[in-house]
C-alpha positions as YAML, in Angstrom:
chain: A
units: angstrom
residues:
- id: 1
  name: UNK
  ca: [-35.92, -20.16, 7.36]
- id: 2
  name: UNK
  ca: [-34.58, -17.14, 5.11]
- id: 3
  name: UNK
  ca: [-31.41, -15.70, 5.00]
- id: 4
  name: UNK
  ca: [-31.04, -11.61, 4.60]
- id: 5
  name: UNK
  ca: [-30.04, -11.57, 0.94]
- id: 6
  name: UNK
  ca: [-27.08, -8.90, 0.83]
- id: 7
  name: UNK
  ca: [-27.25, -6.47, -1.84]
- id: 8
  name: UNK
  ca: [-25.65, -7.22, -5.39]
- id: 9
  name: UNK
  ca: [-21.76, -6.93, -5.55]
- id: 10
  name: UNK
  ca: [-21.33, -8.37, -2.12]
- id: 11
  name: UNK
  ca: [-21.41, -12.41, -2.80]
- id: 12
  name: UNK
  ca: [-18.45, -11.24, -6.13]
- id: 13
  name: UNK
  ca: [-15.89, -10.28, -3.34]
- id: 14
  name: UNK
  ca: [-13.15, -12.41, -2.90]
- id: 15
  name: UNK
  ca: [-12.18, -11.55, 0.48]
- id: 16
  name: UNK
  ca: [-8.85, -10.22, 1.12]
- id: 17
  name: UNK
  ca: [-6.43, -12.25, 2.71]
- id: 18
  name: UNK
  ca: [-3.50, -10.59, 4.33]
- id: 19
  name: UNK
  ca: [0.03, -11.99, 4.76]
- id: 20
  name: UNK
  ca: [0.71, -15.32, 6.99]
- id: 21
  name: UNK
  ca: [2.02, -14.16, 9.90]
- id: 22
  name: UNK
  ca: [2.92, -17.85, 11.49]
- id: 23
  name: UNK
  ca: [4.26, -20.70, 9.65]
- id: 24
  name: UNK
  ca: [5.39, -24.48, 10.57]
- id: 25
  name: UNK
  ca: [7.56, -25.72, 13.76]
- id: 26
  name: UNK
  ca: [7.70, -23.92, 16.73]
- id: 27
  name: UNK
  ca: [10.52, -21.50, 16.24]
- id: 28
  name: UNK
  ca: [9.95, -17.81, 15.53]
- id: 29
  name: UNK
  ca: [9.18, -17.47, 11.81]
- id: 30
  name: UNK
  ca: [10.79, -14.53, 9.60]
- id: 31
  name: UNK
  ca: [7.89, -12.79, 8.65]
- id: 32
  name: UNK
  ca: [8.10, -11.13, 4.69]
- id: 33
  name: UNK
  ca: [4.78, -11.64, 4.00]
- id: 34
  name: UNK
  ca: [2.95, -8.01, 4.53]
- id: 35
  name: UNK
  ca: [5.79, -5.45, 3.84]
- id: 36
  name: UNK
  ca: [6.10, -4.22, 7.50]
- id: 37
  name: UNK
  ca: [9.05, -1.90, 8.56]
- id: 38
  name: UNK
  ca: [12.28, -4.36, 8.43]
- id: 39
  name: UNK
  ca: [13.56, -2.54, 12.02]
- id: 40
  name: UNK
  ca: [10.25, -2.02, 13.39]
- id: 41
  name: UNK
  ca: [8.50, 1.30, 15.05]
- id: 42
  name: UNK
  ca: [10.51, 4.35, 16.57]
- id: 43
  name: UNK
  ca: [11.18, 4.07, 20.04]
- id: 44
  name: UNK
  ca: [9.32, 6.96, 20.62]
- id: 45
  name: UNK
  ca: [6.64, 5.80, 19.00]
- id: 46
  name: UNK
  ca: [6.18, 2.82, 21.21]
- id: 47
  name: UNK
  ca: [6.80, 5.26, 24.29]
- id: 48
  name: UNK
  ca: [4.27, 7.32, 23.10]
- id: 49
  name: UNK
  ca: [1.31, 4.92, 22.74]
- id: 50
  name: UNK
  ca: [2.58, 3.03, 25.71]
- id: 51
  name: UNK
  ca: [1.60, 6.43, 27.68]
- id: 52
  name: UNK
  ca: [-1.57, 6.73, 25.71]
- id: 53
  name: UNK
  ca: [-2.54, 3.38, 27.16]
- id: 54
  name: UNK
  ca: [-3.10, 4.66, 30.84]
- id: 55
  name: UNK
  ca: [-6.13, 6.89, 29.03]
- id: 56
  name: UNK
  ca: [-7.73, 4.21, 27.24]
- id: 57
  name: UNK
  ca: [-10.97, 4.96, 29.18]
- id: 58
  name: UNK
  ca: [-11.48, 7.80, 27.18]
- id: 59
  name: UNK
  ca: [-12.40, 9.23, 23.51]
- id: 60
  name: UNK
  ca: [-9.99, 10.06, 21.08]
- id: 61
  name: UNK
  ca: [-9.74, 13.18, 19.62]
- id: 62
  name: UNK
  ca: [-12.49, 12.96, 17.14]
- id: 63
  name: UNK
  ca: [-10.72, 15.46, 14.64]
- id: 64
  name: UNK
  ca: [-7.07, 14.01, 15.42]
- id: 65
  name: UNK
  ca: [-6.20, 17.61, 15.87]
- id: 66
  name: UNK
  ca: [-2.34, 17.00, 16.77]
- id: 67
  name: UNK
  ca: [-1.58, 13.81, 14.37]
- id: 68
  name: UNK
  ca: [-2.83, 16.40, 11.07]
- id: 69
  name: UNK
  ca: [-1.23, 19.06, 12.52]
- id: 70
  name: UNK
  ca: [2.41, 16.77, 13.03]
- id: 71
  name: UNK
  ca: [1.80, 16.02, 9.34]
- id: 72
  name: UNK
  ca: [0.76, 19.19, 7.94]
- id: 73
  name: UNK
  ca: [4.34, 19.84, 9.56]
- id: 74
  name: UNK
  ca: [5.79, 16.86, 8.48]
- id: 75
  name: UNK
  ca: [5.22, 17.21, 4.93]
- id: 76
  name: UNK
  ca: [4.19, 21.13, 4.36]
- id: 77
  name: UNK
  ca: [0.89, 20.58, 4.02]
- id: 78
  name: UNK
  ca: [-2.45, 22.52, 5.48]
- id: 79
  name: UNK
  ca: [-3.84, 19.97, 8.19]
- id: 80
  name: UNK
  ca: [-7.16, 21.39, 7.39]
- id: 81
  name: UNK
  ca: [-7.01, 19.60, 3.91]
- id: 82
  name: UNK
  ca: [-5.96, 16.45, 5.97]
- id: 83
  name: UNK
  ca: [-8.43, 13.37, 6.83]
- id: 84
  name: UNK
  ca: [-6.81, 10.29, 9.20]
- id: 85
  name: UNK
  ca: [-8.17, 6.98, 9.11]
- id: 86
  name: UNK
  ca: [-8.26, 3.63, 10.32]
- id: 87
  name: UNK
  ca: [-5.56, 2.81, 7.75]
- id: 88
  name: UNK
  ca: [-5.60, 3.91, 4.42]
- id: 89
  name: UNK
  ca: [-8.25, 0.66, 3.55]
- id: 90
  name: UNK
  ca: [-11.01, 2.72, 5.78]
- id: 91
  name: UNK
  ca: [-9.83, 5.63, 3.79]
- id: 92
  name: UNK
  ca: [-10.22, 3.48, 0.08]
- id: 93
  name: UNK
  ca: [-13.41, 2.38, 1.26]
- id: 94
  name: UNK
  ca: [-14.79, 5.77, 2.55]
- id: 95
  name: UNK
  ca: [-14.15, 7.45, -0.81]
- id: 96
  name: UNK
  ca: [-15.53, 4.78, -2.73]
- id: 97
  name: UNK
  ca: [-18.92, 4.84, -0.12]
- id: 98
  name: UNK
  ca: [-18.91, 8.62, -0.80]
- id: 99
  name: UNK
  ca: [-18.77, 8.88, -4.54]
- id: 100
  name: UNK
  ca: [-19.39, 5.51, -6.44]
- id: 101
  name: UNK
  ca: [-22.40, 3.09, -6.32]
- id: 102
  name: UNK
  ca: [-24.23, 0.77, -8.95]
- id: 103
  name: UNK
  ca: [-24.20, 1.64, -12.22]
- id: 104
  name: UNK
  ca: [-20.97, 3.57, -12.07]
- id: 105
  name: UNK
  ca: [-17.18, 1.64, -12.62]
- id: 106
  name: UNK
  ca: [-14.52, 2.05, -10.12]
- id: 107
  name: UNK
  ca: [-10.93, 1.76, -12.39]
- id: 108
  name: UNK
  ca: [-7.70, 0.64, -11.47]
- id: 109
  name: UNK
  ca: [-4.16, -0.77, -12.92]
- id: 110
  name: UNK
  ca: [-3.87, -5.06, -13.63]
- id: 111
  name: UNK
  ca: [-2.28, -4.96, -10.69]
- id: 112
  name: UNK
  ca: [-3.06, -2.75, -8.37]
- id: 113
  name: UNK
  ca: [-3.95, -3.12, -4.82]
- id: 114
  name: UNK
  ca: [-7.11, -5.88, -4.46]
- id: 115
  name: UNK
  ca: [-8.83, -3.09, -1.82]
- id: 116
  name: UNK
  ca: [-9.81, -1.48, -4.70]
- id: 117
  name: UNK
  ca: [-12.23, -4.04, -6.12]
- id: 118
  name: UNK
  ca: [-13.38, -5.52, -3.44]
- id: 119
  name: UNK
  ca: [-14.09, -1.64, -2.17]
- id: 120
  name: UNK
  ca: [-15.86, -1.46, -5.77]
- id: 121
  name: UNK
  ca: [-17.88, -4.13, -5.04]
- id: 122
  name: UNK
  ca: [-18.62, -3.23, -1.87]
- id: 123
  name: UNK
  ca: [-21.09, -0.66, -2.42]
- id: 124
  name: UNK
  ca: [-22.91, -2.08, -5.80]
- id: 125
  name: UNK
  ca: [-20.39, -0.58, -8.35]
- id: 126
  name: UNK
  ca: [-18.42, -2.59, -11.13]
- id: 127
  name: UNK
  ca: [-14.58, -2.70, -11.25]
- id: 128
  name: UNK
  ca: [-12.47, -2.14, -13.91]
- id: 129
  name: UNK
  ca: [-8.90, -2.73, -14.58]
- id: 130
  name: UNK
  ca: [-6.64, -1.74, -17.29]
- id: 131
  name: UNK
  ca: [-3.87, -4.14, -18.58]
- id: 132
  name: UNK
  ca: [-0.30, -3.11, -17.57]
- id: 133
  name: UNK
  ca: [3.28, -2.99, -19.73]
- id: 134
  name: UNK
  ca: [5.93, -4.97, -18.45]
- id: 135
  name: UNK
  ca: [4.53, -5.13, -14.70]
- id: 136
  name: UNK
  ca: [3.89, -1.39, -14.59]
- id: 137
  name: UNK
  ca: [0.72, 0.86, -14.43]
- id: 138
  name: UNK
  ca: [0.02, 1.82, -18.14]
- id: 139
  name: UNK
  ca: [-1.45, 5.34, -18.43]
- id: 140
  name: UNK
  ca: [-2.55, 5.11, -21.65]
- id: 141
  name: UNK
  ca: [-4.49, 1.98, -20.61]
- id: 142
  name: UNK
  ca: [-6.18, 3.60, -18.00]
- id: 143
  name: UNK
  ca: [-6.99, 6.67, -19.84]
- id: 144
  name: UNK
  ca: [-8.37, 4.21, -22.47]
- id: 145
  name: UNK
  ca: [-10.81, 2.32, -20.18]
- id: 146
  name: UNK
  ca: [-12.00, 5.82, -18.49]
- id: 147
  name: UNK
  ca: [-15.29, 6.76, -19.99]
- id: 148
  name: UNK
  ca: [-18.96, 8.41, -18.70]
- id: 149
  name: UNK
  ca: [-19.42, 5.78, -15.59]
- id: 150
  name: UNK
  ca: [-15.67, 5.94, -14.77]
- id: 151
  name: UNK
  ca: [-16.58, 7.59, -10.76]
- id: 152
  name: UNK
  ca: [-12.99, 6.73, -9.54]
- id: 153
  name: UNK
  ca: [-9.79, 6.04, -10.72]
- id: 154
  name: UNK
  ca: [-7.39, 4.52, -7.98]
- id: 155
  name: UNK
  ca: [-3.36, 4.87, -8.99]
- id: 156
  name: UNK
  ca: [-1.14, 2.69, -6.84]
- id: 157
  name: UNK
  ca: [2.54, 4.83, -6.99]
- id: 158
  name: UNK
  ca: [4.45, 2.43, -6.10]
- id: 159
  name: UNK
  ca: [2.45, 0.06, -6.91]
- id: 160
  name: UNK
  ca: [1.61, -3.13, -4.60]
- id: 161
  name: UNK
  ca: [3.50, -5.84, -5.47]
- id: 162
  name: UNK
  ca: [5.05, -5.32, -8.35]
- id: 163
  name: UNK
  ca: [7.27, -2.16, -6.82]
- id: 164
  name: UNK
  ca: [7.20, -0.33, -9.87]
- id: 165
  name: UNK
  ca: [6.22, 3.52, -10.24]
- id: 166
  name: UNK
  ca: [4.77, 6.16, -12.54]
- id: 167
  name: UNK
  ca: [6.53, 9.76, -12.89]
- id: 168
  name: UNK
  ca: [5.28, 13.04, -11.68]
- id: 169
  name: UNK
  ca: [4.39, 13.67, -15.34]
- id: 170
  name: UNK
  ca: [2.62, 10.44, -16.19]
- id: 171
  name: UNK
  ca: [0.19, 11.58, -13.21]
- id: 172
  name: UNK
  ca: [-0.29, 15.14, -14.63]
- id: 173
  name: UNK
  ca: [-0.89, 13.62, -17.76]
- id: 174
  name: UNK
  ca: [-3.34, 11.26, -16.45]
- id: 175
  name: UNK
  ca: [-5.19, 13.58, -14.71]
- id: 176
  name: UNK
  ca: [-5.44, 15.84, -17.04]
- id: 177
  name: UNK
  ca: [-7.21, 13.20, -19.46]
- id: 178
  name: UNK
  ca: [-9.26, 11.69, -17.61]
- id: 179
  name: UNK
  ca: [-13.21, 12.96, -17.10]
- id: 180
  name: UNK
  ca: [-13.48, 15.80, -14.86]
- id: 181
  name: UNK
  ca: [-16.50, 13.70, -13.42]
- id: 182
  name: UNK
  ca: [-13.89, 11.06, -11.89]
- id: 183
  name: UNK
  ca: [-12.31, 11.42, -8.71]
- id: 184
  name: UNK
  ca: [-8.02, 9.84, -9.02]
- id: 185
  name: UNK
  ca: [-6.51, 8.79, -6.18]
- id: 186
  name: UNK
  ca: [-3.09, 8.47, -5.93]
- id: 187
  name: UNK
  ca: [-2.25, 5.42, -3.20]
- id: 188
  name: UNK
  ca: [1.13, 6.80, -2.47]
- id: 189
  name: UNK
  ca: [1.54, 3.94, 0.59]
- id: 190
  name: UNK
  ca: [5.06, 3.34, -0.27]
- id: 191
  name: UNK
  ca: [6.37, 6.77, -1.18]
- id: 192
  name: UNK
  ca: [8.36, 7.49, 1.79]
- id: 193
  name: UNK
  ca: [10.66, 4.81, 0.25]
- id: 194
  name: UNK
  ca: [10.99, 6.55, -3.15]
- id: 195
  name: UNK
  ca: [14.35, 8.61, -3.87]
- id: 196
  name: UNK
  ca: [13.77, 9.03, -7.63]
- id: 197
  name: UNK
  ca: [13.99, 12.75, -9.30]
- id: 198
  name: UNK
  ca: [10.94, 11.89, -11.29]
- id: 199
  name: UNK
  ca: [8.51, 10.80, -8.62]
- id: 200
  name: UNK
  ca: [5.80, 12.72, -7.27]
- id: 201
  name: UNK
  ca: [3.72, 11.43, -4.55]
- id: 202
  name: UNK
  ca: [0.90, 13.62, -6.03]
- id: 203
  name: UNK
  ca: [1.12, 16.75, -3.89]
- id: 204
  name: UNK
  ca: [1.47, 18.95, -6.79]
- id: 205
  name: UNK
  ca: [-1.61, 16.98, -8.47]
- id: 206
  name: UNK
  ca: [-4.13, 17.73, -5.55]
- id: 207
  name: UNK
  ca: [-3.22, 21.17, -5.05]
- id: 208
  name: UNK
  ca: [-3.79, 21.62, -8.81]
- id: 209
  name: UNK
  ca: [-7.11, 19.95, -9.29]
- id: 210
  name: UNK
  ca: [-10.29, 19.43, -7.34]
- id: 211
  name: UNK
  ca: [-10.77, 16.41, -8.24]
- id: 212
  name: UNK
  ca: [-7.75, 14.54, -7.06]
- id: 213
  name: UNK
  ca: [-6.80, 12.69, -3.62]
- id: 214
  name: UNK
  ca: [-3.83, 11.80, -1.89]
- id: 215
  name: UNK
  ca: [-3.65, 8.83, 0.29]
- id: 216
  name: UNK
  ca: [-0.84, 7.90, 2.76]
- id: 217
  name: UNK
  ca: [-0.13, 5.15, 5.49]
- id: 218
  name: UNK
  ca: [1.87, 4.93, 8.97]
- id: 219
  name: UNK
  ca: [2.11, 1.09, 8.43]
- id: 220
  name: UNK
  ca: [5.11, 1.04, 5.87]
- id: 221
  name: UNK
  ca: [8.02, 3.55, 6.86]
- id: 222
  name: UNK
  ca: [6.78, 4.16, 9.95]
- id: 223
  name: UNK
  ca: [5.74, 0.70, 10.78]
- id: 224
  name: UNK
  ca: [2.49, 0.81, 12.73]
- id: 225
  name: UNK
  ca: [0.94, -1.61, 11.12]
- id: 226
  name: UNK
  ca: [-0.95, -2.80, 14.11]
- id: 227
  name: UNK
  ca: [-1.97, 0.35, 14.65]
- id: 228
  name: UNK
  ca: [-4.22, 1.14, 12.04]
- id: 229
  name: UNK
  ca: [-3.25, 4.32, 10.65]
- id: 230
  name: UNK
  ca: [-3.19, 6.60, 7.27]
- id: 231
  name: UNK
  ca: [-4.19, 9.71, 5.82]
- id: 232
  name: UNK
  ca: [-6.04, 11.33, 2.92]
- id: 233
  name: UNK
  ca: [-4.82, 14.66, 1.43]
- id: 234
  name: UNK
  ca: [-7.46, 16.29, -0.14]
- id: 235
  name: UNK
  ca: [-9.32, 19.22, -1.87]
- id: 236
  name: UNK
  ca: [-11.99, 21.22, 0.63]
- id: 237
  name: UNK
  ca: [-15.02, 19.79, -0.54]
- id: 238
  name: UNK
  ca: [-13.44, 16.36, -0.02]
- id: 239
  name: UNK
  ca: [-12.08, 16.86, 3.07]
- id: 240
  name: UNK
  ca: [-16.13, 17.63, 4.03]
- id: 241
  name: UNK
  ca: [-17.56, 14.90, 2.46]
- id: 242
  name: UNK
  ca: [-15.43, 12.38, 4.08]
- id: 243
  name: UNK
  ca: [-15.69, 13.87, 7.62]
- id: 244
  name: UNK
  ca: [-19.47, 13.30, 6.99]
- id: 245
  name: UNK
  ca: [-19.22, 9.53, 6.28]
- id: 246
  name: UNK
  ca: [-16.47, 8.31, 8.55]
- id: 247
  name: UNK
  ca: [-17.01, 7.52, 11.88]
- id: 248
  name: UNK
  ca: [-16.84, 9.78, 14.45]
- id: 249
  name: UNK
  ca: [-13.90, 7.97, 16.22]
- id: 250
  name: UNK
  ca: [-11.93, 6.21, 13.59]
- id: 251
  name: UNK
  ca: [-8.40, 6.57, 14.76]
- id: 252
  name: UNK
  ca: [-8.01, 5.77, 18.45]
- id: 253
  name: UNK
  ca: [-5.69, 7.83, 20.64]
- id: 254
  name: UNK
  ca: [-2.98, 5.14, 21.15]
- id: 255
  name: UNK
  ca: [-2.44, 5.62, 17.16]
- id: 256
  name: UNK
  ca: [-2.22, 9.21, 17.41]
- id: 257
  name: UNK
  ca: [0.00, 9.56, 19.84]
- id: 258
  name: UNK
  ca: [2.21, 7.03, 18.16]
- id: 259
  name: UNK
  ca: [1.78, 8.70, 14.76]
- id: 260
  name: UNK
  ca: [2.68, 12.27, 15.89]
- id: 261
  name: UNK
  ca: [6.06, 10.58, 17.76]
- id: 262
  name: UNK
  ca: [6.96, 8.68, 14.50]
- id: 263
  name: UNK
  ca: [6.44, 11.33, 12.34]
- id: 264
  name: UNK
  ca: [8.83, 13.85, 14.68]
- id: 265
  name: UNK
  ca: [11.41, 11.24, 14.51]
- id: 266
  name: UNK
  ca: [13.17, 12.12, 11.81]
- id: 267
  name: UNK
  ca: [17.11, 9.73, 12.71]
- id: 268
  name: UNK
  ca: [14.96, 7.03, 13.12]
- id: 269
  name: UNK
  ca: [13.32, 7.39, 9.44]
- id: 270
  name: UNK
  ca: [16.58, 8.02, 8.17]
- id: 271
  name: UNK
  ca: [18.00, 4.62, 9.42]
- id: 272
  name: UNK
  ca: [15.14, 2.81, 7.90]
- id: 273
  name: UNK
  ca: [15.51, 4.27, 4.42]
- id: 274
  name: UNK
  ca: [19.19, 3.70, 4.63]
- id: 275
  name: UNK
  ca: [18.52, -0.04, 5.52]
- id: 276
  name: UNK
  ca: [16.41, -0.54, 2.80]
- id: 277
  name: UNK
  ca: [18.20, 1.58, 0.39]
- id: 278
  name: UNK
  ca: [21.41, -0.97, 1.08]
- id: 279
  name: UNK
  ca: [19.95, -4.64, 2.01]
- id: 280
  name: UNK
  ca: [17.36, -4.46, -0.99]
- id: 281
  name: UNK
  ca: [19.62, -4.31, -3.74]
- id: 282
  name: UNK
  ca: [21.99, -6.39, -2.03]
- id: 283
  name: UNK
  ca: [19.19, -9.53, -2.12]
- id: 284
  name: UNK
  ca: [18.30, -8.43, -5.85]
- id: 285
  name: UNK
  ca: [21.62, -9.01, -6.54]
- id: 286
  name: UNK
  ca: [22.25, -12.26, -4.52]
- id: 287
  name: UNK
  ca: [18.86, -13.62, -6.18]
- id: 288
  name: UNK
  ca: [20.31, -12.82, -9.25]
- id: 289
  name: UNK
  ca: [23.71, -15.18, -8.64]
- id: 290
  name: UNK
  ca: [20.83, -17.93, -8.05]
- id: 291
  name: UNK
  ca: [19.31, -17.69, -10.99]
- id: 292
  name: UNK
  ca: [16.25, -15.89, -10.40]
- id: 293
  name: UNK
  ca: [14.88, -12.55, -11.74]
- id: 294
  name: UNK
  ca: [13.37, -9.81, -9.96]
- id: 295
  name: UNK
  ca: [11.29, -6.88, -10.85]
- id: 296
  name: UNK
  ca: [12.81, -3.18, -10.14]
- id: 297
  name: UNK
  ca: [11.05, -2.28, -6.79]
- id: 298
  name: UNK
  ca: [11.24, 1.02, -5.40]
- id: 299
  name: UNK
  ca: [9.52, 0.23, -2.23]
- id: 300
  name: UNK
  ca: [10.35, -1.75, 0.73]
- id: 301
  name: UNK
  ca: [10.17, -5.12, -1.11]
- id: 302
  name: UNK
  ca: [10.73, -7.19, -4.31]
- id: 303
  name: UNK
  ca: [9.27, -9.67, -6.39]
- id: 304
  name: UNK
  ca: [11.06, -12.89, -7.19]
- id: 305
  name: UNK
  ca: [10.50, -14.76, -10.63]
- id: 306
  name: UNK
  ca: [10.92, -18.69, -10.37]
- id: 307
  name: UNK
  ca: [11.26, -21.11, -13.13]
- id: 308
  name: UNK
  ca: [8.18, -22.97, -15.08]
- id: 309
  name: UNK
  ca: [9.48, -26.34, -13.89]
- id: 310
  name: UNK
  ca: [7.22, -27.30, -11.37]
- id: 311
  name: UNK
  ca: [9.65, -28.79, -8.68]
- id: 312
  name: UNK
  ca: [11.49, -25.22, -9.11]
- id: 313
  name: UNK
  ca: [8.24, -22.86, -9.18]
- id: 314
  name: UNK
  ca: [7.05, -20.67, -6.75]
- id: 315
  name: UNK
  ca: [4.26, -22.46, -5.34]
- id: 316
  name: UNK
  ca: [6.97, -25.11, -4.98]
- id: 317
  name: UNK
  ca: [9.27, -22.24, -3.18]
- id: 318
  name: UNK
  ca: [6.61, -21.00, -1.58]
- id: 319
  name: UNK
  ca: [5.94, -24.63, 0.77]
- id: 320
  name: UNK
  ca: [10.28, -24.90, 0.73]
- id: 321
  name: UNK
  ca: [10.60, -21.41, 2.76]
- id: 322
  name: UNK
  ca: [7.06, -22.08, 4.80]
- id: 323
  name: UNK
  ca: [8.38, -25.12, 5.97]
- id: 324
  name: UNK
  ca: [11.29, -23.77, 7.26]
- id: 325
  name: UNK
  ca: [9.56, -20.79, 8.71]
- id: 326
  name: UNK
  ca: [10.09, -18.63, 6.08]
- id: 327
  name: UNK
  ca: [6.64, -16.81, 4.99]
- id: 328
  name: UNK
  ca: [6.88, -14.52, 1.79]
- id: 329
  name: UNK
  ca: [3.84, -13.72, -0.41]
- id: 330
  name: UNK
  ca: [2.46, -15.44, -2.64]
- id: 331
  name: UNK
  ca: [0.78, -13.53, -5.62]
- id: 332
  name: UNK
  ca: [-1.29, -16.16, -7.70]
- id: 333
  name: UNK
  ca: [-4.08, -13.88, -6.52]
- id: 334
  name: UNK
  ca: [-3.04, -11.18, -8.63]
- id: 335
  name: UNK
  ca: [-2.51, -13.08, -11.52]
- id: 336
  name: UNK
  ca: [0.86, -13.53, -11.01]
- id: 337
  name: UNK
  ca: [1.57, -17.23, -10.32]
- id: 338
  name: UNK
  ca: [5.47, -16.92, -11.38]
- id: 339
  name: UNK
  ca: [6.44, -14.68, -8.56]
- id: 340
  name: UNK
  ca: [6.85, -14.40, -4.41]
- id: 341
  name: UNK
  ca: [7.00, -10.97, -2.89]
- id: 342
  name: UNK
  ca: [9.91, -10.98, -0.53]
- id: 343
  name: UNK
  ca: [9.18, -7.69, 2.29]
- id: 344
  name: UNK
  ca: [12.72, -6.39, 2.85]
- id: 345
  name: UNK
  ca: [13.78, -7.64, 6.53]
- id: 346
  name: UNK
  ca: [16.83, -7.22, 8.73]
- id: 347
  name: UNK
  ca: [20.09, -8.58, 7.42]
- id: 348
  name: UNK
  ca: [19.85, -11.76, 9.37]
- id: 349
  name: UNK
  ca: [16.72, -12.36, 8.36]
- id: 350
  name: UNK
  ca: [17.65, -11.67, 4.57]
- id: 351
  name: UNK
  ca: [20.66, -13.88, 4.80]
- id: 352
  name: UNK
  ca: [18.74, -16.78, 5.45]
- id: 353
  name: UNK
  ca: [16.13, -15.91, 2.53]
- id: 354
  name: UNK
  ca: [19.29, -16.17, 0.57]
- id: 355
  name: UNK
  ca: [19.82, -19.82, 2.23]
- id: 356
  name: UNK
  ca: [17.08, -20.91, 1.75]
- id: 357
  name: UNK
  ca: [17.14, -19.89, -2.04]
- id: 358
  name: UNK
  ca: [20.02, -21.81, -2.50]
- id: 359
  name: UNK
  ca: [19.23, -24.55, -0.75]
- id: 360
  name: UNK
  ca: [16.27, -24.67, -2.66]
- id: 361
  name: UNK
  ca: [17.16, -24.60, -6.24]
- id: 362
  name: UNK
  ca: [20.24, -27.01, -6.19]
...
């Protein structure tokens, strides 16, 4: 017998793995594993696709007419230049389908999001990363590596895990050096988190340029993971090209309903910033008291350095906390064997990170 033989790229991919959502023993585990909203979804929200449910017989909106328009309004932006998605991974991959294939290099940052290769690969084309400077996205670097095959360049701000950022100039900058052949998209999945003066989720950039995306997600502020749900802010011609390869119903009605109530909600958003604005440096500072250094994180989580020794490492810390239901990330993946990404939880939950820690690395 002979097997379909899938088409070059495909057999490269590492598949993604997500976070582990269950761990050892049969109590409830504390989940910090996938960066999900530490207080969960707005009441409304739930309301709102729990009322969605008694329609499930039929279509979604096919345009998501009300969700764009709620974030047009949202965020002062024309929901005609506005694409939902499946998450902003169907969005990631879409773009890359649309405007990369073999022979032509898909760029990113050391270490940016894994999506992007594996997206890369996907459809025949080769990735390319440029090395970072002390665990944050080097502009020169990437400018550097850009050159005549360079299709896409994706820019993680924050980036995913390290929780670092590049300014609103650094993106001006990058754009403006980069080929006018290559497409940047700024992955701006954590931005509702940022309170910097200097960051720029890339508005400013797209409006400027046609040549430049913007892509957003429901799953991290607003915390519908489960629900599959992001955006792209784009140019016209972009905006046309993606509404050509995407499928016809992408985002179910459940998630737009939830998405338009979440966004509306604006207490409940302010409550989650203000939790994470207050518990995250508080467990930087109580990991520093242990011993351990962290990287500055202007999202909704934080990576942990552990020592070389290997009874203290964090593969070592990694089976401590799993076996007492604790589930952070690992990030050997990414090349970064030294470190666990911790997802910002509730205080309980948080407290007994800090516990654990201890416990731990007497």
């Amino acid at each position: 017998m002979t097997s379909p033989v899938p088409r070059p790229g495909i057999l490269e991919i590492k598949p993604y793995v997500g976070g582990k959502s269950s761990a050892a023993g049969s109590q409830k585990p504390i989940k910090l594993s996938s960066n999900e909203g530490a207080l969960g979804p707005s009441p409304k929200a739930i309301a709102a696709a729990a009322a969605a449910a008694a329609e499930m017989h039929r279509y979604p909106d096919s345009q998501s007419t009300a969700l764009r328009a709620a974030i047009g309004k949202r965020f002062s932006l024309d929901p005609a230049r506005i694409v939902c998605g499946s998450g902003s991974d169907e969005l990631i991959a879409l773009l890359v389908k649309a405007y990369a294939g073999p022979g032509d290099e898909v760029l990113y940052s050391q270490y940016g999001f894994t999506m992007y290769p594996i997206s890369a690969l996907t459809v025949g084309a080769t990735p390319v990363w440029a090395p970072e400077q002390g665990y944050r996205t080097d502009i020169d670097a990437l400018i550097a590596k850009a050159g005549p095959k360079t299709k896409i360049c994706f820019l993680a701000n924050p980036n995913n895990p390290t929780g670092s950022y590049v300014t609103g100039a650094d993106i001006k900058r990058l754009r403006d050096r980069l080929p006018p052949h290559t497409l940047l998209v700024i992955d701006a999945a954590y931005a509702e988190y940022v309170s910097r003066n200097d960051y720029s989720a890339g508005v400013e950039t797209v409006d400027g340029s046609d040549n430049t995306v913007m892509l957003r997600t429901f799953s991290k502020m607003f915390a519908l993971g489960g629900m599959r749900l992001g955006w792209a802010y784009c140019p016209p011609a972009i905006v046309d090209v993606l509404d050509r390869v995407r499928g016809p119903f992408n985002v179910g009605a459940a998630a737009q309903a939830a998405g338009v109530a979440a966004l509306e909600d604006l207490a409940f958003q302010d409550r989650v910033r203000a939790h994470n604005d207050r518990v995250l440096p508080w467990f930087v500072g109580e990991c520093e008291k242990l011993g351990l250094s962290t990287l500055p994180s202007v999202g909704n989580f934080v990576m942990v350095r552990f020592p070389d020794a290997p009874a203290k490492s964090a593969a070592a810390a990694n089976e401590f906390l799993m076996a007492r239901a604790i589930i952070p990330r690992a990030v050997a993946n990414y090349g970064l064997p030294e470190f666990l990404r911790f997802t910002i939880g509730t205080d309980e939950e948080m407290k007994a990170v800090v516990a654990a820690l201890g416990e731990f690395l007497k």
